[in-house]
Amino acid sequence: DAKTTQPTSMDCAEGRAANLPCNHSTISGNEYVYWYRQIHSQGPQYIIHGLKNNETNEMASLIITEDRKSSTLILPHATLRDTAVYYCIVRVEGYKLSFGAGTTVTVRA
Amino acid sequence: NAGVMQNPRHLVRRRGQEARLRCSPMKGHSHVYWYRQLPEEGLKFMVYLQKENIIDESGMPKERFSAEFPKEGPSILRIQQVVRGDSAAYFCASSPFGGAQDEQFFGPGTRLTVL
């Protein structure tokens, strides 16, 4: 299984962009990078996913390096409600999502 | 369009009792996944079911745990003779197609406390 490495925690100022890095150096060519977040006491929420190209949706942008060994999730204008644990997941075996420890993001006013 | 529903949200059991956790997938979804989150840890896959079939139960303990997804009604995760180590948050997710890239929608979870 391809493993991911994320910083344990990070702070972000409200209204500023939050850049969340993720290393996945053993990723295979057909494995997607997924991002989920979990706000305290709630179920995980899908954010975005990608394979090779950069992706953007209404929540975030995903930047994947050309060698695919790392990626960055960008929350363009962080709000207090974005405070959560963010999980970077390399999807293996299709349906099995493997959640690591994630990055605890605290958005401060 | 209601999301994934789980009940109860909180469940307290004494050691040796049975726990039954229910999950109603999103409308139109026939694929259900159960995950367990121990305190201070990430979610771990337990089991994947389609209607009336267990597709993959490789993440589920061999004893005391069972899961079903009947033709009618919610999916049930059943834990018999609970022990303190079973205390955790149990999340259910559903998806429409079950494919490798199918987005999974999660419910709010059931928090099981074993006294």
mmCIF file of C-alpha atoms in Angstrom:
data_model
loop_
_atom_site.group_PDB
_atom_site.id
_atom_site.type_symbol
_atom_site.label_atom_id
_atom_site.label_comp_id
_atom_site.label_asym_id
_atom_site.label_seq_id
_atom_site.Cartn_x
_atom_site.Cartn_y
_atom_site.Cartn_z
ATOM 1 C CA ASP A 1 0.000 0.000 0.000
ATOM 2 C CA ALA A 2 1.225 3.440 -0.818
ATOM 3 C CA LYS A 3 1.655 5.403 2.399
ATOM 4 C CA THR A 4 1.158 9.091 2.959
ATOM 5 C CA THR A 5 3.014 11.470 5.241
ATOM 6 C CA GLN A 6 1.419 14.657 6.508
ATOM 7 C CA PRO A 7 2.418 17.220 9.122
ATOM 8 C CA THR A 8 0.748 16.609 12.446
ATOM 9 C CA SER A 9 -0.741 20.067 12.745
ATOM 10 C CA MET A 10 -0.785 23.531 11.294
ATOM 11 C CA ASP A 11 -2.358 26.904 12.031
ATOM 12 C CA CYS A 12 -3.880 29.245 9.514
ATOM 13 C CA ALA A 13 -5.229 32.775 9.763
ATOM 14 C CA GLU A 14 -8.842 33.299 8.838
ATOM 15 C CA GLY A 15 -9.213 34.630 5.308
ATOM 16 C CA ARG A 16 -5.793 33.444 4.222
ATOM 17 C CA ALA A 17 -5.001 30.450 2.027
ATOM 18 C CA ALA A 18 -4.163 27.204 3.789
ATOM 19 C CA ASN A 19 -1.659 24.955 2.019
ATOM 20 C CA LEU A 20 -1.638 21.368 3.273
ATOM 21 C CA PRO A 21 1.236 19.204 2.036
ATOM 22 C CA CYS A 22 1.226 15.438 1.607
ATOM 23 C CA ASN A 23 4.023 13.078 0.611
ATOM 24 C CA HIS A 24 3.206 9.816 -1.180
ATOM 25 C CA SER A 25 6.521 8.780 -2.695
ATOM 26 C CA THR A 26 5.500 5.129 -3.288
ATOM 27 C CA ILE A 27 2.333 5.910 -5.182
ATOM 28 C CA SER A 28 1.617 3.720 -8.216
ATOM 29 C CA GLY A 29 0.689 5.027 -11.616
ATOM 30 C CA ASN A 30 -2.980 4.179 -11.355
ATOM 31 C CA GLU A 31 -3.571 5.291 -7.774
ATOM 32 C CA TYR A 32 -5.546 8.430 -7.085
ATOM 33 C CA VAL A 33 -4.894 10.956 -4.339
ATOM 34 C CA TYR A 34 -7.970 11.710 -2.246
ATOM 35 C CA TRP A 35 -8.529 14.337 0.416
ATOM 36 C CA TYR A 36 -11.140 14.082 3.135
ATOM 37 C CA ARG A 37 -11.651 16.136 6.248
ATOM 38 C CA GLN A 38 -13.266 15.361 9.568
ATOM 39 C CA ILE A 39 -14.721 18.138 11.620
ATOM 40 C CA HIS A 40 -14.877 17.294 15.304
ATOM 41 C CA SER A 41 -17.354 14.520 16.118
ATOM 42 C CA GLN A 42 -18.627 14.283 12.542
ATOM 43 C CA GLY A 43 -18.160 11.790 9.732
ATOM 44 C CA PRO A 44 -15.451 12.372 7.135
ATOM 45 C CA GLN A 45 -16.320 14.711 4.300
ATOM 46 C CA TYR A 46 -14.979 14.294 0.780
ATOM 47 C CA ILE A 47 -13.055 17.305 -0.503
ATOM 48 C CA ILE A 48 -11.352 16.494 -3.779
ATOM 49 C CA HIS A 49 -9.328 13.864 -5.635
ATOM 50 C CA GLY A 50 -6.942 13.684 -8.571
ATOM 51 C CA LEU A 51 -4.615 11.445 -10.543
ATOM 52 C CA LYS A 52 -2.094 13.556 -12.427
ATOM 53 C CA ASN A 53 -3.581 16.906 -13.269
ATOM 54 C CA ASN A 54 -4.346 19.693 -10.863
ATOM 55 C CA GLU A 55 -7.968 19.795 -9.808
ATOM 56 C CA THR A 56 -10.247 22.518 -8.474
ATOM 57 C CA ASN A 57 -13.766 22.484 -7.094
ATOM 58 C CA GLU A 58 -15.876 24.759 -4.942
ATOM 59 C CA MET A 59 -14.095 23.656 -1.786
ATOM 60 C CA ALA A 60 -10.423 23.459 -2.668
ATOM 61 C CA SER A 61 -7.650 23.004 -5.197
ATOM 62 C CA LEU A 62 -5.352 20.020 -5.466
ATOM 63 C CA ILE A 63 -1.864 20.431 -6.851
ATOM 64 C CA ILE A 64 -0.024 17.194 -7.708
ATOM 65 C CA THR A 65 3.667 17.301 -8.565
ATOM 66 C CA GLU A 66 4.754 16.033 -11.954
ATOM 67 C CA ASP A 67 6.432 12.955 -10.446
ATOM 68 C CA ARG A 68 3.281 12.389 -8.330
ATOM 69 C CA LYS A 69 5.352 11.865 -5.191
ATOM 70 C CA SER A 70 3.641 14.698 -3.358
ATOM 71 C CA SER A 71 0.605 16.914 -3.468
ATOM 72 C CA THR A 72 -0.799 20.038 -1.825
ATOM 73 C CA LEU A 73 -4.373 20.769 -0.869
ATOM 74 C CA ILE A 74 -5.175 24.459 -0.998
ATOM 75 C CA LEU A 75 -8.092 26.014 0.868
ATOM 76 C CA PRO A 76 -8.155 29.428 -0.822
ATOM 77 C CA HIS A 77 -9.838 31.468 1.906
ATOM 78 C CA ALA A 78 -9.875 29.609 5.185
ATOM 79 C CA THR A 79 -12.758 30.198 7.578
ATOM 80 C CA LEU A 80 -13.219 29.134 11.175
ATOM 81 C CA ARG A 81 -15.472 26.330 9.941
ATOM 82 C CA ASP A 82 -12.530 24.831 8.071
ATOM 83 C CA THR A 83 -10.961 23.822 11.388
ATOM 84 C CA ALA A 84 -10.743 20.033 11.081
ATOM 85 C CA VAL A 85 -8.465 17.042 10.619
ATOM 86 C CA TYR A 86 -7.498 16.714 6.956
ATOM 87 C CA TYR A 87 -6.641 13.314 5.550
ATOM 88 C CA CYS A 88 -4.582 12.682 2.437
ATOM 89 C CA ILE A 89 -5.343 9.198 1.129
ATOM 90 C CA VAL A 90 -3.869 7.198 -1.696
ATOM 91 C CA ARG A 91 -6.678 5.001 -2.819
ATOM 92 C CA VAL A 92 -5.649 1.380 -2.936
ATOM 93 C CA GLU A 93 -7.755 -1.690 -3.689
ATOM 94 C CA GLY A 94 -10.568 0.483 -4.928
ATOM 95 C CA TYR A 95 -13.092 0.851 -2.175
ATOM 96 C CA LYS A 96 -10.845 0.671 0.900
ATOM 97 C CA LEU A 97 -10.073 4.121 2.169
ATOM 98 C CA SER A 98 -7.080 4.049 4.517
ATOM 99 C CA PHE A 99 -7.040 6.999 6.883
ATOM 100 C CA GLY A 100 -3.793 7.902 8.634
ATOM 101 C CA ALA A 101 -3.398 10.431 11.418
ATOM 102 C CA GLY A 102 -4.012 13.397 9.142
ATOM 103 C CA THR A 103 -3.177 17.050 9.708
ATOM 104 C CA THR A 104 -5.048 18.947 12.383
ATOM 105 C CA VAL A 105 -5.734 22.369 10.900
ATOM 106 C CA THR A 106 -6.724 25.178 13.241
ATOM 107 C CA VAL A 107 -8.020 28.357 11.640
ATOM 108 C CA ARG A 108 -7.593 31.359 13.929
ATOM 109 C CA ALA A 109 -9.506 34.608 13.802
ATOM 110 C CA ASN B 1 -32.036 14.333 -0.392
ATOM 111 C CA ALA B 2 -31.141 12.845 2.958
ATOM 112 C CA GLY B 3 -27.570 11.819 3.513
ATOM 113 C CA VAL B 4 -26.311 8.660 5.140
ATOM 114 C CA MET B 5 -28.127 8.081 8.401
ATOM 115 C CA GLN B 6 -26.842 6.183 11.375
ATOM 116 C CA ASN B 7 -28.518 5.311 14.604
ATOM 117 C CA PRO B 8 -28.166 5.439 17.418
ATOM 118 C CA ARG B 9 -25.691 8.314 17.549
ATOM 119 C CA HIS B 10 -24.527 7.249 20.977
ATOM 120 C CA LEU B 11 -24.735 3.773 22.468
ATOM 121 C CA VAL B 12 -23.677 2.647 25.909
ATOM 122 C CA ARG B 13 -23.313 -1.039 26.676
ATOM 123 C CA ARG B 14 -21.939 -3.048 29.567
ATOM 124 C CA ARG B 15 -19.334 -5.680 28.954
ATOM 125 C CA GLY B 16 -20.895 -8.852 27.600
ATOM 126 C CA GLN B 17 -23.927 -7.184 26.051
ATOM 127 C CA GLU B 18 -24.698 -6.913 22.360
ATOM 128 C CA ALA B 19 -24.450 -3.747 20.293
ATOM 129 C CA ARG B 20 -26.455 -3.194 17.111
ATOM 130 C CA LEU B 21 -25.529 -0.283 14.892
ATOM 131 C CA ARG B 22 -27.727 0.728 11.975
ATOM 132 C CA CYS B 23 -26.902 2.484 8.746
ATOM 133 C CA SER B 24 -29.304 3.708 6.083
ATOM 134 C CA PRO B 25 -27.409 4.594 2.899
ATOM 135 C CA MET B 26 -28.182 7.538 0.704
ATOM 136 C CA LYS B 27 -31.128 7.068 -1.617
ATOM 137 C CA GLY B 28 -30.072 5.126 -4.678
ATOM 138 C CA HIS B 29 -26.895 3.784 -3.083
ATOM 139 C CA SER B 30 -26.554 0.020 -2.861
ATOM 140 C CA HIS B 31 -22.976 -0.175 -1.566
ATOM 141 C CA VAL B 32 -22.221 0.202 2.130
ATOM 142 C CA TYR B 33 -18.896 0.364 3.969
ATOM 143 C CA TRP B 34 -18.237 0.260 7.693
ATOM 144 C CA TYR B 35 -15.225 1.885 9.332
ATOM 145 C CA ARG B 36 -14.068 2.032 12.934
ATOM 146 C CA GLN B 37 -12.233 4.920 14.556
ATOM 147 C CA LEU B 38 -10.512 4.237 17.841
ATOM 148 C CA PRO B 39 -9.751 7.249 20.053
ATOM 149 C CA GLU B 40 -7.011 9.470 18.625
ATOM 150 C CA GLU B 41 -6.680 7.323 15.482
ATOM 151 C CA GLY B 42 -7.774 7.470 11.857
ATOM 152 C CA LEU B 43 -10.643 5.432 10.447
ATOM 153 C CA LYS B 44 -9.968 1.792 9.636
ATOM 154 C CA PHE B 45 -11.927 -0.175 7.036
ATOM 155 C CA MET B 46 -13.979 -3.042 8.411
ATOM 156 C CA VAL B 47 -16.394 -4.410 5.824
ATOM 157 C CA TYR B 48 -17.944 -3.722 2.431
ATOM 158 C CA LEU B 49 -21.433 -4.919 1.593
ATOM 159 C CA GLN B 50 -23.858 -4.797 -1.260
ATOM 160 C CA LYS B 51 -27.497 -5.700 -0.920
ATOM 161 C CA GLU B 52 -27.637 -9.203 0.610
ATOM 162 C CA ASN B 53 -23.925 -9.799 -0.001
ATOM 163 C CA ILE B 54 -20.714 -9.330 1.951
ATOM 164 C CA ILE B 55 -18.069 -8.348 -0.568
ATOM 165 C CA ASP B 56 -15.060 -7.858 1.691
ATOM 166 C CA GLU B 57 -14.892 -8.356 5.456
ATOM 167 C CA SER B 58 -11.109 -8.440 5.687
ATOM 168 C CA GLY B 59 -11.000 -5.553 8.181
ATOM 169 C CA MET B 60 -13.494 -7.008 10.595
ATOM 170 C CA PRO B 61 -12.439 -9.033 13.663
ATOM 171 C CA LYS B 62 -13.119 -12.723 13.104
ATOM 172 C CA GLU B 63 -15.062 -13.182 16.313
ATOM 173 C CA ARG B 64 -18.023 -11.339 17.813
ATOM 174 C CA PHE B 65 -18.457 -8.987 14.832
ATOM 175 C CA SER B 66 -20.897 -9.484 11.985
ATOM 176 C CA ALA B 67 -22.512 -7.302 9.354
ATOM 177 C CA GLU B 68 -25.461 -7.567 7.042
ATOM 178 C CA PHE B 69 -27.244 -5.495 4.434
ATOM 179 C CA PRO B 70 -30.614 -7.095 3.787
ATOM 180 C CA LYS B 71 -32.756 -6.598 0.732
ATOM 181 C CA GLU B 72 -35.046 -4.355 2.732
ATOM 182 C CA GLY B 73 -33.972 -2.101 5.568
ATOM 183 C CA PRO B 74 -30.716 -0.694 6.855
ATOM 184 C CA SER B 75 -27.313 -2.277 7.087
ATOM 185 C CA ILE B 76 -26.572 -3.640 10.556
ATOM 186 C CA LEU B 77 -23.213 -3.957 12.282
ATOM 187 C CA ARG B 78 -23.556 -6.320 15.200
ATOM 188 C CA ILE B 79 -21.063 -6.746 18.006
ATOM 189 C CA GLN B 80 -21.694 -9.578 20.409
ATOM 190 C CA GLN B 81 -20.324 -9.790 23.950
ATOM 191 C CA VAL B 82 -18.794 -6.330 23.788
ATOM 192 C CA VAL B 83 -15.522 -5.588 25.564
ATOM 193 C CA ARG B 84 -14.014 -2.269 26.599
ATOM 194 C CA GLY B 85 -11.718 -2.322 23.566
ATOM 195 C CA ASP B 86 -14.768 -2.096 21.313
ATOM 196 C CA SER B 87 -15.372 1.466 22.498
ATOM 197 C CA ALA B 88 -14.963 3.563 19.374
ATOM 198 C CA ALA B 89 -16.789 5.596 16.758
ATOM 199 C CA TYR B 90 -18.266 3.459 14.007
ATOM 200 C CA PHE B 91 -18.873 5.156 10.681
ATOM 201 C CA CYS B 92 -20.890 3.945 7.772
ATOM 202 C CA ALA B 93 -20.412 5.184 4.220
ATOM 203 C CA SER B 94 -22.351 4.521 1.043
ATOM 204 C CA SER B 95 -21.708 4.859 -2.667
ATOM 205 C CA PRO B 96 -23.826 4.415 -5.780
ATOM 206 C CA PHE B 97 -21.695 2.068 -7.872
ATOM 207 C CA GLY B 98 -18.963 0.520 -5.753
ATOM 208 C CA GLY B 99 -16.282 1.293 -8.282
ATOM 209 C CA ALA B 100 -12.645 1.939 -7.484
ATOM 210 C CA GLN B 101 -13.090 5.683 -7.762
ATOM 211 C CA ASP B 102 -16.589 5.903 -6.375
ATOM 212 C CA GLU B 103 -16.953 8.697 -3.847
ATOM 213 C CA GLN B 104 -18.018 7.449 -0.443
ATOM 214 C CA PHE B 105 -20.459 9.538 1.566
ATOM 215 C CA PHE B 106 -20.141 9.150 5.299
ATOM 216 C CA GLY B 107 -22.744 9.192 8.012
ATOM 217 C CA PRO B 108 -22.375 10.995 11.356
ATOM 218 C CA GLY B 109 -21.231 7.860 13.141
ATOM 219 C CA THR B 110 -22.288 5.882 16.200
ATOM 220 C CA ARG B 111 -20.196 6.356 19.314
ATOM 221 C CA LEU B 112 -20.100 3.144 21.281
ATOM 222 C CA THR B 113 -19.031 3.230 24.894
ATOM 223 C CA VAL B 114 -18.527 -0.042 26.726
ATOM 224 C CA LEU B 115 -18.611 0.224 30.494
#
